[in-house]
PDB file of C-alpha atoms (C1' of nucleotides) in Angstrom:
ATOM      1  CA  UNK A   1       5.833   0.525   4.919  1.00  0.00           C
ATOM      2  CA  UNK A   2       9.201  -1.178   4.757  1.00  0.00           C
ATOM      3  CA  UNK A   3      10.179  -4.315   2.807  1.00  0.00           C
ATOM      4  CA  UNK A   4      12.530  -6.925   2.457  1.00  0.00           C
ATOM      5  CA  UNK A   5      12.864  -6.728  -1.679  1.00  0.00           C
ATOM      6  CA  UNK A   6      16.094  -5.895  -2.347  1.00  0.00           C
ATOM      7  CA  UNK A   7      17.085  -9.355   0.126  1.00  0.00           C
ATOM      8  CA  UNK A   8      14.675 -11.766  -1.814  1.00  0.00           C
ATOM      9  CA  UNK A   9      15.781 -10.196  -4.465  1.00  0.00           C
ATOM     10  CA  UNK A  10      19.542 -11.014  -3.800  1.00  0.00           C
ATOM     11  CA  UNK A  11      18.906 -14.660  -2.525  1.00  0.00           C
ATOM     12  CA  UNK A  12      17.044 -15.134  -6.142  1.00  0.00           C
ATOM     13  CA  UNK A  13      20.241 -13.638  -7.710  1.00  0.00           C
ATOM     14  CA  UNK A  14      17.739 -11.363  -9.589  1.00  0.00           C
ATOM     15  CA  UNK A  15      18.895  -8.032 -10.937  1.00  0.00           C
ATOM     16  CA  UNK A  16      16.435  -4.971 -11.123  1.00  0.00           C
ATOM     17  CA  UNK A  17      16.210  -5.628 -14.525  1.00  0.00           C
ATOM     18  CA  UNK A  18      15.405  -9.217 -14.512  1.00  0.00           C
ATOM     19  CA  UNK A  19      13.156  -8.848 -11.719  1.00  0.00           C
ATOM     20  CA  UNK A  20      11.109  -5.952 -13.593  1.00  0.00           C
ATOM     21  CA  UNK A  21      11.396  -8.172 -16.500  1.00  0.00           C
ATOM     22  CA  UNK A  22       9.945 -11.090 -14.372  1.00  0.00           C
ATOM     23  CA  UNK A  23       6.718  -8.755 -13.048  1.00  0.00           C
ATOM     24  CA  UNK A  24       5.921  -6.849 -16.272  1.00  0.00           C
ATOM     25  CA  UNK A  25       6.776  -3.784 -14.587  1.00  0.00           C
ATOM     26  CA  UNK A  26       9.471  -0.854 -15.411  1.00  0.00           C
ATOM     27  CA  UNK A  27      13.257  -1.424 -13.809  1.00  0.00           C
ATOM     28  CA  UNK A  28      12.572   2.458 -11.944  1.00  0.00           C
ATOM     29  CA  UNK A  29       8.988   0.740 -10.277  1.00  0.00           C
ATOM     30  CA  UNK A  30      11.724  -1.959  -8.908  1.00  0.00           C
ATOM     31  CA  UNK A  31      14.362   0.690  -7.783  1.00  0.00           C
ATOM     32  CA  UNK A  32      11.710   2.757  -6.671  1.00  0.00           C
ATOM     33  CA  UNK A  33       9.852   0.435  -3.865  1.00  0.00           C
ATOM     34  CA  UNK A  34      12.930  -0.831  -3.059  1.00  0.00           C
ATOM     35  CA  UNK A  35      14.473   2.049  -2.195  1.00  0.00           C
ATOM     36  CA  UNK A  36      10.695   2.887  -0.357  1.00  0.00           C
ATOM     37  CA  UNK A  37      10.044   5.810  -2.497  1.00  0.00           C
ATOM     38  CA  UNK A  38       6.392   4.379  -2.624  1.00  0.00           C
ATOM     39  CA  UNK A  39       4.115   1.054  -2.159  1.00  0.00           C
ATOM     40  CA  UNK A  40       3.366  -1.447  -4.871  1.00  0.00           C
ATOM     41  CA  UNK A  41       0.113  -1.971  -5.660  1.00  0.00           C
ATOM     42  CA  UNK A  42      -1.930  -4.914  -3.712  1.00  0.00           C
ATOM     43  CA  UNK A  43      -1.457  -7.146  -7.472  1.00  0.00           C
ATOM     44  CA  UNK A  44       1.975  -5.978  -8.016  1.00  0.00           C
ATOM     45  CA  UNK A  45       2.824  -7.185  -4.133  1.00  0.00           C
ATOM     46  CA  UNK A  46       1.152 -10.357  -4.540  1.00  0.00           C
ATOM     47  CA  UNK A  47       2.723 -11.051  -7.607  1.00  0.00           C
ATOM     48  CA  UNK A  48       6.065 -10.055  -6.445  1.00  0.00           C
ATOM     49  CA  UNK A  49       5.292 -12.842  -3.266  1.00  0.00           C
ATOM     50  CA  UNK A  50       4.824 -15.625  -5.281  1.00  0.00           C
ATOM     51  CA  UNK A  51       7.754 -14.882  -7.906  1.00  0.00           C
ATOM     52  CA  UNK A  52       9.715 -15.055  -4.202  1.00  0.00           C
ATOM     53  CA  UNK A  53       7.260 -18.026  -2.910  1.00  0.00           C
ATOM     54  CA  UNK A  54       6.577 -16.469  -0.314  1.00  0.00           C
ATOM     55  CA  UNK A  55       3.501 -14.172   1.681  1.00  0.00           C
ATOM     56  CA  UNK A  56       3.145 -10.434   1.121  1.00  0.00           C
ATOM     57  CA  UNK A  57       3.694 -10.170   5.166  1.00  0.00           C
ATOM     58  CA  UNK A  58       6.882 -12.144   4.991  1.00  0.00           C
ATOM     59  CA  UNK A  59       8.053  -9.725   2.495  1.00  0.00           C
ATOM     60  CA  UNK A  60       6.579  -6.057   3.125  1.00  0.00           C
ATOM     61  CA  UNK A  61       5.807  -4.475   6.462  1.00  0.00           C
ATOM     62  CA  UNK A  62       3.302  -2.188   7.891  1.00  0.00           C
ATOM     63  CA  UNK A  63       4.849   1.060  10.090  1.00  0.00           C
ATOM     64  CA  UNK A  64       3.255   3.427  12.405  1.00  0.00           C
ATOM     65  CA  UNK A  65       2.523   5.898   9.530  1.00  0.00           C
ATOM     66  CA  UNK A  66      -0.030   3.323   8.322  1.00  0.00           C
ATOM     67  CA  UNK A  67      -2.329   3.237  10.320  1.00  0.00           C
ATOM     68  CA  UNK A  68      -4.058   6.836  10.251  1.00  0.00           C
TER      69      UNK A  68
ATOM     70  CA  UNK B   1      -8.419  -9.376  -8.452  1.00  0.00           C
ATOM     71  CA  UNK B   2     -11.014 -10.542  -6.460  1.00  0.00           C
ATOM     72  CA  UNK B   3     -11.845 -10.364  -3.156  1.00  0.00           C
ATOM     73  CA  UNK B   4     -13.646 -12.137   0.214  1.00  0.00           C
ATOM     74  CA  UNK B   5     -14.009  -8.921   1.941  1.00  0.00           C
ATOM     75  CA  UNK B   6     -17.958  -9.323   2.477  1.00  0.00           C
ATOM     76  CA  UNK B   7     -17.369 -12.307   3.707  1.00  0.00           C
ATOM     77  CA  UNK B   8     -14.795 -11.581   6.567  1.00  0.00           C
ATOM     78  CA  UNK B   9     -16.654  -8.579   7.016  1.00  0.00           C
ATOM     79  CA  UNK B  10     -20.190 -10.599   8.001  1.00  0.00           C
ATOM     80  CA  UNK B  11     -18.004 -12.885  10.104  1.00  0.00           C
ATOM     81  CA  UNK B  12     -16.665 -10.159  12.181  1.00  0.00           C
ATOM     82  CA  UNK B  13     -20.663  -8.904  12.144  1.00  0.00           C
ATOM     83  CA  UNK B  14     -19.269  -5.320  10.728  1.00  0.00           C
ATOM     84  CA  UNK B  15     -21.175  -2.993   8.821  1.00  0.00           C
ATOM     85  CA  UNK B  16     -19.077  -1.258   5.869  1.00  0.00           C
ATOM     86  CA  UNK B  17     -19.741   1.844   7.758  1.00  0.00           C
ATOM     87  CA  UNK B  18     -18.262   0.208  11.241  1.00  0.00           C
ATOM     88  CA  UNK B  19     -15.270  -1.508   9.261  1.00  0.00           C
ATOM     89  CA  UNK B  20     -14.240   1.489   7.770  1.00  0.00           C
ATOM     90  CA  UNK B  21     -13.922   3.714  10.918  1.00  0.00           C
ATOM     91  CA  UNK B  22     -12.036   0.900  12.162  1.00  0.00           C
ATOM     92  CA  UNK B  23      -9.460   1.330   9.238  1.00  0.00           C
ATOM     93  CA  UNK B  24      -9.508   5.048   8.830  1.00  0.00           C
ATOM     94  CA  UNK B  25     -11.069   4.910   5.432  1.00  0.00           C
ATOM     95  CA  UNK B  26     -14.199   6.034   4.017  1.00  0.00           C
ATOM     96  CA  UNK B  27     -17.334   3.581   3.513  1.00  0.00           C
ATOM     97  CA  UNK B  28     -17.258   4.638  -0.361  1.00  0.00           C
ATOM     98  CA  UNK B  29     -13.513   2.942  -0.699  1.00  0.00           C
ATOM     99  CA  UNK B  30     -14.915  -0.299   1.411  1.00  0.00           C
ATOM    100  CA  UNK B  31     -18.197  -0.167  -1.338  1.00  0.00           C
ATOM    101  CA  UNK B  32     -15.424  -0.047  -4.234  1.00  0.00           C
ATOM    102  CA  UNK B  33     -13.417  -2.598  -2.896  1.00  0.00           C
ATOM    103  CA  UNK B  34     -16.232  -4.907  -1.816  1.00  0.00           C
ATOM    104  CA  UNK B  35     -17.588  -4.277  -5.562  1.00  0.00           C
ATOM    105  CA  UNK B  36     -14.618  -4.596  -7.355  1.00  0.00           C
ATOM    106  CA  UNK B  37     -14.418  -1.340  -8.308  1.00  0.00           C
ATOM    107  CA  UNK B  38     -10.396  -0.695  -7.393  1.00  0.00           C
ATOM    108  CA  UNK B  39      -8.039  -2.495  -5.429  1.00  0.00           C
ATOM    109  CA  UNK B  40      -6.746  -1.355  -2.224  1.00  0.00           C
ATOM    110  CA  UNK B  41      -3.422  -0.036  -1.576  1.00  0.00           C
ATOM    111  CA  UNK B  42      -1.393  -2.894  -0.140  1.00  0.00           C
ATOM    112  CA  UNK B  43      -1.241  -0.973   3.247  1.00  0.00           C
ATOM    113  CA  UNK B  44      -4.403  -0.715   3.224  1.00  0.00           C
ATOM    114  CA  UNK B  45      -5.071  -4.109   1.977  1.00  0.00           C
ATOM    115  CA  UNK B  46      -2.546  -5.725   4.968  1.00  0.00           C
ATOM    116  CA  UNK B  47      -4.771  -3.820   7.677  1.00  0.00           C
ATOM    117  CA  UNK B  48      -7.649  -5.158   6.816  1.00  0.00           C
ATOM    118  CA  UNK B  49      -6.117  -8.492   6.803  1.00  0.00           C
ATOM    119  CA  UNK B  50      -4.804  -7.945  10.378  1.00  0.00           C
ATOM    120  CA  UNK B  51      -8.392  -6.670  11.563  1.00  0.00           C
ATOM    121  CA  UNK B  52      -9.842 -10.062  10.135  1.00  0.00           C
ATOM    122  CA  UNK B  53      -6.836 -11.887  11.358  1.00  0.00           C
ATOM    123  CA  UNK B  54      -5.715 -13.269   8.460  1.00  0.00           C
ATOM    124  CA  UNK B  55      -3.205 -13.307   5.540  1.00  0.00           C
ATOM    125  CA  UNK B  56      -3.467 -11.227   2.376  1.00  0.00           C
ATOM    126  CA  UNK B  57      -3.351 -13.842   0.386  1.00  0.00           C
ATOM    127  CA  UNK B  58      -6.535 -15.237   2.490  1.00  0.00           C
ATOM    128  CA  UNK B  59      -8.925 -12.682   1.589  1.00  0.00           C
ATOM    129  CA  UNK B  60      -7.592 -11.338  -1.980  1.00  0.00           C
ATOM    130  CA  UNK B  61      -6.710 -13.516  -4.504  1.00  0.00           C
ATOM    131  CA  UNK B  62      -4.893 -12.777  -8.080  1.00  0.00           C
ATOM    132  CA  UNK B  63      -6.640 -13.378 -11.381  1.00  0.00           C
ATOM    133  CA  UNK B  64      -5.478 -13.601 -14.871  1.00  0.00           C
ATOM    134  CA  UNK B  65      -5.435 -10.114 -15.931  1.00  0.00           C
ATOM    135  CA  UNK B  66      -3.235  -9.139 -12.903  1.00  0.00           C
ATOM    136  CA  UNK B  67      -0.240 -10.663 -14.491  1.00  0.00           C
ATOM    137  CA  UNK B  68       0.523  -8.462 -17.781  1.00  0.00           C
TER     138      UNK B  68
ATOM    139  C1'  DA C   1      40.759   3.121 -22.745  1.00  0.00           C
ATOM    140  C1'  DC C   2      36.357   1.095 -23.785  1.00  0.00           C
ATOM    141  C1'  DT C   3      32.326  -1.405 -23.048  1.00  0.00           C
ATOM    142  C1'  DT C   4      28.991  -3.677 -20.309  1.00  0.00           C
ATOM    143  C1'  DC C   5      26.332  -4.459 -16.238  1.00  0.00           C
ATOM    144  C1'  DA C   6      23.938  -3.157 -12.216  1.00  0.00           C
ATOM    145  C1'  DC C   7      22.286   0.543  -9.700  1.00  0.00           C
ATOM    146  C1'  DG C   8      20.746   5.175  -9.069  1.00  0.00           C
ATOM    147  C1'  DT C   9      18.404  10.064  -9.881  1.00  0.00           C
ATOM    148  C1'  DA C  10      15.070  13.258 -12.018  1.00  0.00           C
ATOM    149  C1'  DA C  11      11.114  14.963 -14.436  1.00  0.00           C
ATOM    150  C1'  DA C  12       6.861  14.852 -16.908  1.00  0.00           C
ATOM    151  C1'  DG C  13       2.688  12.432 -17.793  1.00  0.00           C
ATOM    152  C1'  DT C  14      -1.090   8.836 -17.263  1.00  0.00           C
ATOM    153  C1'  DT C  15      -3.761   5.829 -14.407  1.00  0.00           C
ATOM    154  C1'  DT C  16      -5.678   4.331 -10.238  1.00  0.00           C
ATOM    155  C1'  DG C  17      -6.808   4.699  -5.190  1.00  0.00           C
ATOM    156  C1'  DC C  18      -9.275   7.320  -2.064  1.00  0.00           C
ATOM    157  C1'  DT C  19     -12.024  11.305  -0.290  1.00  0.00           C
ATOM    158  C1'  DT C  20     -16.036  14.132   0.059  1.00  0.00           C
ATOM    159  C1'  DT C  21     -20.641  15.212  -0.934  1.00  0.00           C
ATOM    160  C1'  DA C  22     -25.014  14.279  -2.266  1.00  0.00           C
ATOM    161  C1'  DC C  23     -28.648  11.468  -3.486  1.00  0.00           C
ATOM    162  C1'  DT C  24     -31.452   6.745  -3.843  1.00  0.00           C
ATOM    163  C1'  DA C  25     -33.396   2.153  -2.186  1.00  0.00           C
ATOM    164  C1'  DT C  26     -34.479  -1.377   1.078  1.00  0.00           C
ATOM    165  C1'  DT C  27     -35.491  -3.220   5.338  1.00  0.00           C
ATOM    166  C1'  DA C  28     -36.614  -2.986  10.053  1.00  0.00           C
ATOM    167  C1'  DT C  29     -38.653  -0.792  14.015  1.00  0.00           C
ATOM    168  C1'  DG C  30     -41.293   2.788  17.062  1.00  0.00           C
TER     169       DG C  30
ATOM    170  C1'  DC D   1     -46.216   6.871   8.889  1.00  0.00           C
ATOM    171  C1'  DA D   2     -41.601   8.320  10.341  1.00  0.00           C
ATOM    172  C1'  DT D   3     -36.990   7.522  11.049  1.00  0.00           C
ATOM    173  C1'  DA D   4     -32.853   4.936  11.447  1.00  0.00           C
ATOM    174  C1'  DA D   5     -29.605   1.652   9.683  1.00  0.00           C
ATOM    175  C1'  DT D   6     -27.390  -0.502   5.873  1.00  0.00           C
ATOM    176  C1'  DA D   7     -26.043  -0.707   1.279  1.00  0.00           C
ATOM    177  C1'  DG D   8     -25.619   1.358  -3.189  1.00  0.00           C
ATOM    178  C1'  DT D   9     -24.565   4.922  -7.217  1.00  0.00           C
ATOM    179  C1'  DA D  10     -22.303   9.044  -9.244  1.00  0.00           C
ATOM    180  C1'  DA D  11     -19.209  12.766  -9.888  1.00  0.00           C
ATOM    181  C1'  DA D  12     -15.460  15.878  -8.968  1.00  0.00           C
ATOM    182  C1'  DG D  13     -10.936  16.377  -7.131  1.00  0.00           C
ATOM    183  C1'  DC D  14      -6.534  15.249  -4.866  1.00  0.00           C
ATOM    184  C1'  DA D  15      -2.799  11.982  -4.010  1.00  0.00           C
ATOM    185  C1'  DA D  16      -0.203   8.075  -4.944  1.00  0.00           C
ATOM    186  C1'  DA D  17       1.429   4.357  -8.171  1.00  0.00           C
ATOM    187  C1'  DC D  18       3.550   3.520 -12.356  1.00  0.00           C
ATOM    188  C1'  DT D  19       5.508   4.544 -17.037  1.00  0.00           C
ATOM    189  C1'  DT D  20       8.856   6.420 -20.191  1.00  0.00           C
ATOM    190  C1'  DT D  21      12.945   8.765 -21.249  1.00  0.00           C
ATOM    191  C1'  DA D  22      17.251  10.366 -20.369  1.00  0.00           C
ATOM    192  C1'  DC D  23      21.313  10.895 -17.919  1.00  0.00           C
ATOM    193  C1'  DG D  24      25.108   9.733 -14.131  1.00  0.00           C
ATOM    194  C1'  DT D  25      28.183   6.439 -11.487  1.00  0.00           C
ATOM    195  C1'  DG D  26      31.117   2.693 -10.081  1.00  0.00           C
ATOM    196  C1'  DA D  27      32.818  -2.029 -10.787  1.00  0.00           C
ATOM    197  C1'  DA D  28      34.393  -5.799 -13.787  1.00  0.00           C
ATOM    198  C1'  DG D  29      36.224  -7.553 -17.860  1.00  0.00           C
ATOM    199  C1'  DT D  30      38.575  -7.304 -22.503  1.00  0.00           C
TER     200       DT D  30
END
DNA sequence: ACTTCACGTAAAGTTTGCTTTACTATTATG
DNA sequence: CATAATAGTAAAGCAAACTTTACGTGAAGT
């Protein structure tokens, strides 16, 4: 999967920390989908689309790899 | 979270068998998810939403406890 | 030079998603 | 009655998500 975080994250002019803060989760869960080390979970992504207003498809994106 | 799962998955006449050859996933994890038992991965949880045709946020849907 | 902020890495540990296997129950159909 | 299809439970095990802690780096400001 790819995703747009780190841009939604930038237009909100949110910092790791803030964002993390935001979603109840730990700064290194930010840093580490961002940086694609692994997915959010289904909640985590839904919460993280309406903190941005917007849909989980607008915002993460399914790869080959995916699909098995 | 909940879920609609059953539901898309009696409109697209699939049994939870069928649906989860479809998305390369055992019937027990379609059973768990259908019953509440775990969420699915968000890959996971975006393919089924392209199989039903449909957004994420059309067949799973955030609840209290998801926000901590 | 020092501090602060934002971002990053690494490792160890817990929790949760998913698999496989095996077994049960119900309903429908030959 | 037999058997097939569908849905369900349970348990053990592996893999992935997430946490916590600690440390490193560069940029900006005082």
């Amino acid at each position: 999967m790819k995703n747009k975080l780190v841009d939604y994250r930038k237009i909100f002019h949110y910092s790791q920390d803030k964002l993390a803060e935001k979603l109840g989760v730990s700064r290194q869960t930010i840093i580490s989908i961002e940086k694609g080390k692994y997915n959010p979970s289904l909640p985590l992504a839904m919460i993280i689309a309406e903190v941005f207003q917007a849909k989980v498809e607008d915002i993460f994106f399914l790869e080959e790899e995916d699909y098995k």
